[in-house]
Short mmCIF file of C-alpha atoms in Angstrom, two decimals:
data_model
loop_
_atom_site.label_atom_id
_atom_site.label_comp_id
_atom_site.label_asym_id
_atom_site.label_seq_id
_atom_site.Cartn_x
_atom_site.Cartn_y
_atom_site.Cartn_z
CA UNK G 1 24.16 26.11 21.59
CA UNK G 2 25.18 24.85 18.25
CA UNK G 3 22.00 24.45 15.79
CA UNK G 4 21.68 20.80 14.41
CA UNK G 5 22.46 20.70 10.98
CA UNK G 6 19.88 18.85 8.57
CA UNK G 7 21.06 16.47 6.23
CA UNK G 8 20.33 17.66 2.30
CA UNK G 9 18.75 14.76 0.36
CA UNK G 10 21.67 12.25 -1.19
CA UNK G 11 23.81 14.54 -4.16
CA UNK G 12 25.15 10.95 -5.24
CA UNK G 13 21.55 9.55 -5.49
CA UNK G 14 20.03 12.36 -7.33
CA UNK G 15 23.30 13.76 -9.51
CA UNK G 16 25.49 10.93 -10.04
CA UNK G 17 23.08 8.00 -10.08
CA UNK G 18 20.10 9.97 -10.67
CA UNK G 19 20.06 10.50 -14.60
CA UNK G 20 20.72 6.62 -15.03
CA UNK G 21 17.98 5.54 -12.85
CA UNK G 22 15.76 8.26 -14.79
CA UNK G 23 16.93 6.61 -18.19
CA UNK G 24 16.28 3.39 -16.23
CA UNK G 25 12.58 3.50 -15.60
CA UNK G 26 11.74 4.97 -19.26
CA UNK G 27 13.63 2.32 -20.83
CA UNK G 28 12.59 -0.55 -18.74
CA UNK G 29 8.59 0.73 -17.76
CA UNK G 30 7.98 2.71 -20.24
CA UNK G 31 7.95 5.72 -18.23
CA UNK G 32 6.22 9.21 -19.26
CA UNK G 33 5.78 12.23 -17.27
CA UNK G 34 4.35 15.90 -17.20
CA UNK G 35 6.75 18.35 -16.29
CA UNK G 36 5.65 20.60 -13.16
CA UNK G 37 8.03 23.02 -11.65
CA UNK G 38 8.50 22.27 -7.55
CA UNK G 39 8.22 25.04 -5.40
CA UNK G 40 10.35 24.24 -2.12
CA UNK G 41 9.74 23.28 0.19
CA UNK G 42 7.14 20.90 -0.85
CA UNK G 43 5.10 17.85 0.23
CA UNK G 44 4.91 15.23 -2.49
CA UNK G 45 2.77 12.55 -1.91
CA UNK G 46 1.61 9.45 -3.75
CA UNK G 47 -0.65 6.42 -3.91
CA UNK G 48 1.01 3.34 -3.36
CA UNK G 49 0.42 0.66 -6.51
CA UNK G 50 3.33 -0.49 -7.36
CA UNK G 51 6.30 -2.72 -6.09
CA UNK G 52 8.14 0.65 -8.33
CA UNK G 53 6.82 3.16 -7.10
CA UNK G 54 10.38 4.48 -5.37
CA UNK G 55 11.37 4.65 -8.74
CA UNK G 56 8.54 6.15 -10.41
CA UNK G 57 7.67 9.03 -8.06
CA UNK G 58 10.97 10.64 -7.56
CA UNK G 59 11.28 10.43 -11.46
CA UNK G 60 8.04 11.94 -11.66
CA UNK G 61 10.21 15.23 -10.06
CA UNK G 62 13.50 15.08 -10.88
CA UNK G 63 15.94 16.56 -10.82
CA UNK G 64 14.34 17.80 -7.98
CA UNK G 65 15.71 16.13 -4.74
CA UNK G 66 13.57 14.80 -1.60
CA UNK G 67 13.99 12.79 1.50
CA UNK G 68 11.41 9.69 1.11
CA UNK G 69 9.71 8.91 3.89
CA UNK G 70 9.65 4.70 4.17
CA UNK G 71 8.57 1.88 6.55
CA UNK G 72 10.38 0.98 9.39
CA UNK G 73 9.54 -2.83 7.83
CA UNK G 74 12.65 -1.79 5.60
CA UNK G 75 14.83 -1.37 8.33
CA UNK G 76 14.47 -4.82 10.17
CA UNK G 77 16.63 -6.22 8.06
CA UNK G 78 20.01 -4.75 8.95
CA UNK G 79 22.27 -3.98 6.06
CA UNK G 80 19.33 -2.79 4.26
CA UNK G 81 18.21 -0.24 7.02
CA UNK G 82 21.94 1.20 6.93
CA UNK G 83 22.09 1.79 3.47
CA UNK G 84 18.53 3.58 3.77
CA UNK G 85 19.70 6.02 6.27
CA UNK G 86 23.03 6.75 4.07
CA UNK G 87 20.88 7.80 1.26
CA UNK G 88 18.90 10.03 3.92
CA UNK G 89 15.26 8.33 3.58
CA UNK G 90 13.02 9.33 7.01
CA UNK G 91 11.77 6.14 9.27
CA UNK G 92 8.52 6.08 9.65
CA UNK G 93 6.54 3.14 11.96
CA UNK G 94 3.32 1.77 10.12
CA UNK G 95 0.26 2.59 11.41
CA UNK G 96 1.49 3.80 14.86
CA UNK G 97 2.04 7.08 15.81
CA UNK G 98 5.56 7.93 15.22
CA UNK G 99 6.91 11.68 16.73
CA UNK G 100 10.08 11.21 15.79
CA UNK G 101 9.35 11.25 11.98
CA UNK G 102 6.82 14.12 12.16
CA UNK G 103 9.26 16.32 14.01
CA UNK G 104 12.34 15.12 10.78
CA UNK G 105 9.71 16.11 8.04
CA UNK G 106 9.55 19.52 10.26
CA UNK G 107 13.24 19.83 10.61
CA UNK G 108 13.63 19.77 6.75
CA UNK G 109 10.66 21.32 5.40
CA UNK G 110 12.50 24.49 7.92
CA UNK G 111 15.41 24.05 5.97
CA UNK G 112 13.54 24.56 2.68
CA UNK G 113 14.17 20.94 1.65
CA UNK G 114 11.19 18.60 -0.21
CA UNK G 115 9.69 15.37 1.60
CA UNK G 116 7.83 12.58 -0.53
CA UNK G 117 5.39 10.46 1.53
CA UNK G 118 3.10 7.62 0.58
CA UNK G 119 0.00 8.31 2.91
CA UNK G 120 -1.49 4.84 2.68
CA UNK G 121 0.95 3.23 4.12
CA UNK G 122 1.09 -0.17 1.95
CA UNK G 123 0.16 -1.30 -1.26
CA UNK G 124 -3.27 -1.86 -2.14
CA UNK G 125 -4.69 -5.00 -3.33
CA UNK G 126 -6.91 -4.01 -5.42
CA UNK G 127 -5.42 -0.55 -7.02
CA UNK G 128 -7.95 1.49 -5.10
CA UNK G 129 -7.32 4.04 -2.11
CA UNK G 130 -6.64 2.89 1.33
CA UNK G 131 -7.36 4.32 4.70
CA UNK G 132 -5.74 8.06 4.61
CA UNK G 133 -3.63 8.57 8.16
CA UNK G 134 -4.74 10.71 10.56
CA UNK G 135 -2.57 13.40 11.65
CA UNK G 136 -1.61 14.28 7.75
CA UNK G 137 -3.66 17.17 7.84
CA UNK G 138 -1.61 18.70 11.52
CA UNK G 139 1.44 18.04 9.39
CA UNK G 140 -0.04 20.22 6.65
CA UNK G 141 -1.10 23.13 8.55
CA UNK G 142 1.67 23.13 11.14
CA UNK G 143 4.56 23.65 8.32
CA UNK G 144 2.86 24.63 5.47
CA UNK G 145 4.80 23.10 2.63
CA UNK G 146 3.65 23.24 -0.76
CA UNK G 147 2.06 20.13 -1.49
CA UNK G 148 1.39 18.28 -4.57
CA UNK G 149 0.14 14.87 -6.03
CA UNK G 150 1.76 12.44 -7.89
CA UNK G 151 -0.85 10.14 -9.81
CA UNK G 152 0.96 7.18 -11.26
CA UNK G 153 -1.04 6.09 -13.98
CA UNK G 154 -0.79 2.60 -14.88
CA UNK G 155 1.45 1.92 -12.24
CA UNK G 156 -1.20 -0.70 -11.13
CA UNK G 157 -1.11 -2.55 -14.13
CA UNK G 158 2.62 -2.55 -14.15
CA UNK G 159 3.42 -4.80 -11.13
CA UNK G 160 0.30 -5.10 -8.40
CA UNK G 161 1.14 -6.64 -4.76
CA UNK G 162 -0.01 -10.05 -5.79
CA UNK G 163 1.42 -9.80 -9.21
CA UNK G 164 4.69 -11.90 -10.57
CA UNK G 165 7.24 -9.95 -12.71
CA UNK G 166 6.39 -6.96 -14.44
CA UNK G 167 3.88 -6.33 -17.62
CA UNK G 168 5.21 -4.56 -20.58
CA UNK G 169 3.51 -1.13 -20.94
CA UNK G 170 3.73 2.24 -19.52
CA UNK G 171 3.40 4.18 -16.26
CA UNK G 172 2.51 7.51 -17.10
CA UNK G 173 2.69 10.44 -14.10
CA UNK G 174 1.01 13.16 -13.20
CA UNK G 175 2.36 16.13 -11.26
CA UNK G 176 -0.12 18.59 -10.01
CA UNK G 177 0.10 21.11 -6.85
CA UNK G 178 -2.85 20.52 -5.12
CA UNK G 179 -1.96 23.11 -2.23
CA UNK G 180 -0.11 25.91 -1.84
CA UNK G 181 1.96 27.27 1.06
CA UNK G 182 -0.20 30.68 0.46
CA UNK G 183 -3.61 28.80 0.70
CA UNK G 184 -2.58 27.06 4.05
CA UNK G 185 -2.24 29.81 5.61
CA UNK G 186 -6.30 30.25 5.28
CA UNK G 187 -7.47 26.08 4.65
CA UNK G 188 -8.86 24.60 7.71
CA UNK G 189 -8.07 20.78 9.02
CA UNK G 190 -11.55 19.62 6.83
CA UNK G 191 -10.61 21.58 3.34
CA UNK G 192 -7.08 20.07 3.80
CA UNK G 193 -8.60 16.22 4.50
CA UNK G 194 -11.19 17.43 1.41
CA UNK G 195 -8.19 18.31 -1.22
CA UNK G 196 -5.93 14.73 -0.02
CA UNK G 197 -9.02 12.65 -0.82
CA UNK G 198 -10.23 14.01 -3.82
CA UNK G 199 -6.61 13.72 -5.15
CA UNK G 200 -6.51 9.98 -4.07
CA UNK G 201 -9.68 9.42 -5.10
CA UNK G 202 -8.84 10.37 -8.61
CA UNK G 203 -6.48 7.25 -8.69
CA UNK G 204 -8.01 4.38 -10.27
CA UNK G 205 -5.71 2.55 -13.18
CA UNK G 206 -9.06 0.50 -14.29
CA UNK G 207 -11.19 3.97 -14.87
CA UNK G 208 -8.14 5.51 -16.53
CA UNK G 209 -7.74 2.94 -19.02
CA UNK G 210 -10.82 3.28 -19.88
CA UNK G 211 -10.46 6.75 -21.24
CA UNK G 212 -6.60 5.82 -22.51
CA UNK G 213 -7.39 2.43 -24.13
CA UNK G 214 -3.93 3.14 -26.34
CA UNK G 215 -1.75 2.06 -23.57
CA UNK G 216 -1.36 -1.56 -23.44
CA UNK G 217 0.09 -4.32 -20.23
CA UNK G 218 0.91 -7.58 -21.90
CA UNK G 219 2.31 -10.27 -19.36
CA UNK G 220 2.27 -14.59 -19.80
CA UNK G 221 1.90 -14.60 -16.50
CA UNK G 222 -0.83 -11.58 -16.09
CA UNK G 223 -3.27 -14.30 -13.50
CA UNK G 224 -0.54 -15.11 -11.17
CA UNK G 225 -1.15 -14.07 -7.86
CA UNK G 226 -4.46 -13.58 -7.83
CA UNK G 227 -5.47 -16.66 -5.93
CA UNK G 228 -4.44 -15.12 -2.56
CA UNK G 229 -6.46 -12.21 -3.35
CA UNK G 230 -9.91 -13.23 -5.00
CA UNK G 231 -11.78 -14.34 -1.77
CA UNK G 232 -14.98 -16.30 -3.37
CA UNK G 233 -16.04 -17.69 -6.77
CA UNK G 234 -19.40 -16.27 -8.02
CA UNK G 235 -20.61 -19.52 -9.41
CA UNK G 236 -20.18 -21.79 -6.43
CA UNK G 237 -19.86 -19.16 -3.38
CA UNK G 238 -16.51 -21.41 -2.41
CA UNK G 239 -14.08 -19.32 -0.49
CA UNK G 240 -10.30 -19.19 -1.27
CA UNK G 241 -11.07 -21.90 -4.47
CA UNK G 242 -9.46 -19.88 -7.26
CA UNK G 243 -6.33 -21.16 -8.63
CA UNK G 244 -4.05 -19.47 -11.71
CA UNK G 245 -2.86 -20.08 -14.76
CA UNK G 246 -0.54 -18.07 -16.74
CA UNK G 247 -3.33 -15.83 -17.83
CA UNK G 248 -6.25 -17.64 -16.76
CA UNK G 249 -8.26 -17.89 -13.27
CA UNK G 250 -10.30 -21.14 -12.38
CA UNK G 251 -11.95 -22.30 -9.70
CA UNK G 252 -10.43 -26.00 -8.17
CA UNK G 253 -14.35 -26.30 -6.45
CA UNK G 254 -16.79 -25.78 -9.81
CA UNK G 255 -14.78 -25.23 -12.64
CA UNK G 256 -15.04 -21.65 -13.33
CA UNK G 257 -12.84 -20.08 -15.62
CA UNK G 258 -11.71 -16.63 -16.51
CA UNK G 259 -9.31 -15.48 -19.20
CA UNK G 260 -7.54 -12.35 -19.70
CA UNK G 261 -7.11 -10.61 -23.08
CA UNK G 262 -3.26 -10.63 -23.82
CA UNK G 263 -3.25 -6.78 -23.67
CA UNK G 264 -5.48 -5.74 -21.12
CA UNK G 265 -7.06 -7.07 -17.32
CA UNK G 266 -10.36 -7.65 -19.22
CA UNK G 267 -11.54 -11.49 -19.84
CA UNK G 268 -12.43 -13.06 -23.07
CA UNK G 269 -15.60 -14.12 -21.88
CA UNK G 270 -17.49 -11.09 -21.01
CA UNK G 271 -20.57 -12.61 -20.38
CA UNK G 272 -20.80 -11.74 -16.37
CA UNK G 273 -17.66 -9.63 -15.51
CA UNK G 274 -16.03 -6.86 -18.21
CA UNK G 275 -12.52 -7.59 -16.59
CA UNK G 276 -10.63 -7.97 -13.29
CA UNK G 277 -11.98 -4.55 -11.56
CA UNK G 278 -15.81 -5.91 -11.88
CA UNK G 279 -14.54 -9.43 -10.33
CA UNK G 280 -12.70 -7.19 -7.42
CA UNK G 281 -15.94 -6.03 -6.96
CA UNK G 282 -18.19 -8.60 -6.71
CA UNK G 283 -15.47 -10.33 -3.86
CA UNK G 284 -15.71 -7.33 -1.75
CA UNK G 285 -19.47 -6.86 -2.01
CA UNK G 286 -19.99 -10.03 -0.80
CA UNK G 287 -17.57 -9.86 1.60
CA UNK G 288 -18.81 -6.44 3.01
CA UNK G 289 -22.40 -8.21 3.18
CA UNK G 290 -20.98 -10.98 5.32
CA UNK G 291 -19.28 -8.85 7.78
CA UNK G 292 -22.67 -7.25 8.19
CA UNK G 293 -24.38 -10.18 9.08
CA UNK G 294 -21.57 -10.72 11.64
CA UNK G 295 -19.24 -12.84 10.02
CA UNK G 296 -16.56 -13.91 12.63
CA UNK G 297 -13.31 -15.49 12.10
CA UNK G 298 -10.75 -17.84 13.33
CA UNK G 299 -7.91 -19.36 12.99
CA UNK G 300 -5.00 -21.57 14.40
CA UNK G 301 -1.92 -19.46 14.10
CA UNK G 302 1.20 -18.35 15.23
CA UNK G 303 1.67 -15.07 16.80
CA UNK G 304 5.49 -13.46 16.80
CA UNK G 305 5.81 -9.45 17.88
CA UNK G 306 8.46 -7.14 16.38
CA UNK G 307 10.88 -5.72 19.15
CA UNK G 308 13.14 -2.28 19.70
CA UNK G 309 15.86 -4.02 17.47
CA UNK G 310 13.31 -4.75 14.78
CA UNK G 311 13.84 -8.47 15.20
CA UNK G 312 10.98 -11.44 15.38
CA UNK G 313 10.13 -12.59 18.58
CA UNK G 314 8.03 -15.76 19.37
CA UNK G 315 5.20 -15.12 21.64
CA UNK G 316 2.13 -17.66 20.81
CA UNK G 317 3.63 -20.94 19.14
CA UNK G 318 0.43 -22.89 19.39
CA UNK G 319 -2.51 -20.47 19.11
CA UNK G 320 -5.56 -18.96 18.16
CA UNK G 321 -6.47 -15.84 15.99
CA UNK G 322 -9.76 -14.46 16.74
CA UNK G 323 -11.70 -11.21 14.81
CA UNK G 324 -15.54 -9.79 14.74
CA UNK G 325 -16.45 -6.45 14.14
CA UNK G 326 -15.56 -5.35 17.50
CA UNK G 327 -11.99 -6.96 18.26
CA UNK G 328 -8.68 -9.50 17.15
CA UNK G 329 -8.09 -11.83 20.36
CA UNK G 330 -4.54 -13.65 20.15
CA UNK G 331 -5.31 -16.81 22.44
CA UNK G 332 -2.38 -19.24 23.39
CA UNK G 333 -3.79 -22.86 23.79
CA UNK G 334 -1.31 -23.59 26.06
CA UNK G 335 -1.08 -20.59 28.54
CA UNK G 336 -3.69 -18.16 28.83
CA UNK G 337 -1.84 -15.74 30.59
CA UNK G 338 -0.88 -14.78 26.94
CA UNK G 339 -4.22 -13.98 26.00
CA UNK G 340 -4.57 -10.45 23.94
CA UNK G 341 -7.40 -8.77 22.76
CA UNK G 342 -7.37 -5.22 20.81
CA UNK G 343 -10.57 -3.19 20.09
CA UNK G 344 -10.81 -2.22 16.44
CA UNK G 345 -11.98 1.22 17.07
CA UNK G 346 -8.35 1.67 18.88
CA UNK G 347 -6.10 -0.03 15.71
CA UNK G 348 -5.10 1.56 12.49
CA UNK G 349 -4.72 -0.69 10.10
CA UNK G 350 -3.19 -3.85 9.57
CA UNK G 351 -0.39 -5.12 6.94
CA UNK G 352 0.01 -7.60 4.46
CA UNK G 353 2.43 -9.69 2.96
CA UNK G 354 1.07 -12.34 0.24
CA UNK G 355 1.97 -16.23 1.48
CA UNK G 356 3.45 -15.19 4.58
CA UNK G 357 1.92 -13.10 7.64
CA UNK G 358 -0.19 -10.24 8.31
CA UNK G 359 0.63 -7.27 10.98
CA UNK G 360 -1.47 -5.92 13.54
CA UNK G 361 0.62 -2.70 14.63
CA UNK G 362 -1.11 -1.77 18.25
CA UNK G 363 0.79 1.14 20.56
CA UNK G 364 3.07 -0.56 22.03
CA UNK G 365 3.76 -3.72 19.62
CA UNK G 366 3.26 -4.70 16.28
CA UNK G 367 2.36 -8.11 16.35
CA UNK G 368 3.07 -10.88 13.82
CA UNK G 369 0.07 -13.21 12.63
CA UNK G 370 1.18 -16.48 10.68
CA UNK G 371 -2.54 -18.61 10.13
CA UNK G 372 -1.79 -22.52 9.67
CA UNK G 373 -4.58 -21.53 6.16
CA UNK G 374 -1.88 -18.72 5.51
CA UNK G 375 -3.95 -17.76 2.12
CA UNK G 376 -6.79 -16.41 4.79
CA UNK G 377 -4.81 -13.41 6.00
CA UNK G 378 -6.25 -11.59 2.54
CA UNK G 379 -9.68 -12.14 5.23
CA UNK G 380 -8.52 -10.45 8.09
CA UNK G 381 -6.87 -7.67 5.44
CA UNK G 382 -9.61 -6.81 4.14
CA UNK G 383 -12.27 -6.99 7.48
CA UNK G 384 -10.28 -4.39 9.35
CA UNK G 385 -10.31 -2.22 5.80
CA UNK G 386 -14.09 -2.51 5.93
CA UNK G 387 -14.23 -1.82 9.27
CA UNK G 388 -12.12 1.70 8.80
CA UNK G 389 -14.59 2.66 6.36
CA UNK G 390 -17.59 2.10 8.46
CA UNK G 391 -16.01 4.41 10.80
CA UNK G 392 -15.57 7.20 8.08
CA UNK G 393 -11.23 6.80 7.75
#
């Protein structure tokens, strides 16, 4: 039987097109790196903080080639998805588990070739680690690639999920081998989990510009965006109040109003929070404290699914969306035969998208969820993270 050949990573990607894009990102995003020889076949994974970050981490190693490992999110739309498998990146489903890609990343690491992953899945929010997957320690130990870490510095700062257009400043990268294919032939399953979250741990642009205050991000429109993510307002305890500004933050309930500095996410009144970080703080503490005291929520909303063909389907036009600690119900006002309900203990992780929907990826569907209040789904975001880390994820 004739052995399957395995597709190298794109030569017209990384040779032709590769030195431009390099000269691309260190023009445009003031892009810096350290410069650590890969050992193939390697592992190279990443935090994911940027809408850039498919630029900045395969600059981080090149000219060092890897098949990137993306969202099959990318692939519902259908000219996109084609071009995505030319250029040989690996389909991965979100927060489902997905053989097929597991047994690809096997296929080339055999072949000596380098895969770069982004554990967490989706952005964060707030520029701090999500949940880590399951099942990337089995991948670990099963093929023993060299693995290391990218930490893009900055990258945060640069161009955050909720943020419009891109700051002016750098994104400096770290390369560092946090594993070797020697040592995992003697790590167990916990020392591998150990090494992944201390490196992702370690990523936090609002701690690192503390000790690198030279690096500047200077944007007009630095506040825009945040009112889908900042949940309450500290003086009034009104939810979802906060509008923007350019580079200011107000609340439309009580009149509360932060300013940024032009160079940097702290305010010019420092009088309750130092900057942006201690204000992301203070939301999710709160919020954390309500979920405790069994804070429930619902909405009316439509409910679509994602099929085989990576197309929207309609399934609850005039509907309910339901979530406690314990479950999401999806009810259908009309016909209750539609009725769904999904324990939280048996879900992953949901995803967002800003002004639009949030997913609820189960085993056999990911389902769609559109509220009629569509700034709440930041809500339901950020109960199911809460509820991950109550269960030690």
């Amino acid at each position: 039987m004739k052995k399957k050949r395995v597709k190298k990573p794109s030569f017209i990607i990384y040779h032709i097109l590769g030195p431009f894009a390099y000269l691309f990102v260190k023009i445009k995003f003031g892009f810096k790196r350290n410069k650590e020889k890969i050992k193939e076949p390697a592992l190279i994974i990443a935090p994911h903080r940027s809408y850039y970050d498919f630029l900045f981490v395969p600059a981080s190693i090149w000219p060092k080639k890897s098949h990137i490992v993306v969202t099959t999110y990318w692939f519902r739309n259908k000219n996109l998805g084609k071009l995505l498998s030319w250029i040989g990146t690996i389909p991965k489903d979100q927060y489902r588990s997905d053989v097929r890609s597991i047994i690809t990343m096997g296929e080339h690491f055999k072949a000596g070739h380098n895969v770069m992953l982004f554990p967490e899945g989706q952005m964060s929010p707030y520029g701090k680690p999500l949940l880590m997957p399951q099942g990337l320690d089995k991948l670990i130990t099963k093929f023993k690639p060299n693995v290391y870490f990218v930490n893009t510095n900055g990258a945060y700062f640069k161009s955050p999920k909720w943020g419009k257009k891109v700051a002016r400043g750098n994104v400096v990268t770290d390369v560092s081998m946090i594993m070797s294919k020697a040592e995992l032939e003697t790590l167990s399953s916990d020392e591998v989990n150990n090494r992944l979250h201390e490196a992702f741990n370690k990523n936090n642009d609002f701690e690192w510009i503390k000790t690198h205050p030279r690096y500047k991000y200077i944007k007009k429109t630095k506040a825009e965006g945040l009112e889908n993510v900042l949940m309450y307002c500290p003086h009034c305890d009104s939810e979802l109040s906060f509008e923007t500004d350019k580079s200011k933050i107000m609340c439309n309930k009580c009149g509360q109003t932060y300013e940024f500095e032009k160079t940097t996410y702290n305010f010019i009144n420092k009088e309750e929070f130092n900057g942006l970080g201690e204000l992301f703080d203070y939301n999710l503490n709160k919020f954390h404290r309500l979920i405790d005291n069994g804070l429930v929520l619902e909405d009316e909303a439509i409910i679509k699914y994602v099929d085989e063909e990576l197309n929207h389907q309609e399934y609850i036009q005039n509907g309910k969306v339901y979530m406690d600690k314990e479950v999401i119900k999806f009810v259908d006002n009309e016909d209750e035969s539609k009725n769904l309900s999904f324990e939280l203990s048996k879900l992953i992780n949901f995803v967002i998208t800003f002004k639009k929907q949030f997913e609820v990826p189960t085993s056999n569907k990911t389902y769609i969820v559109i509220p009629k209040n569509i700034r709440r789904i930041i809500l339901y975001w950020n109960y199911m993270n809460y509820i991950n880390k109550e269960k030690g994820l």
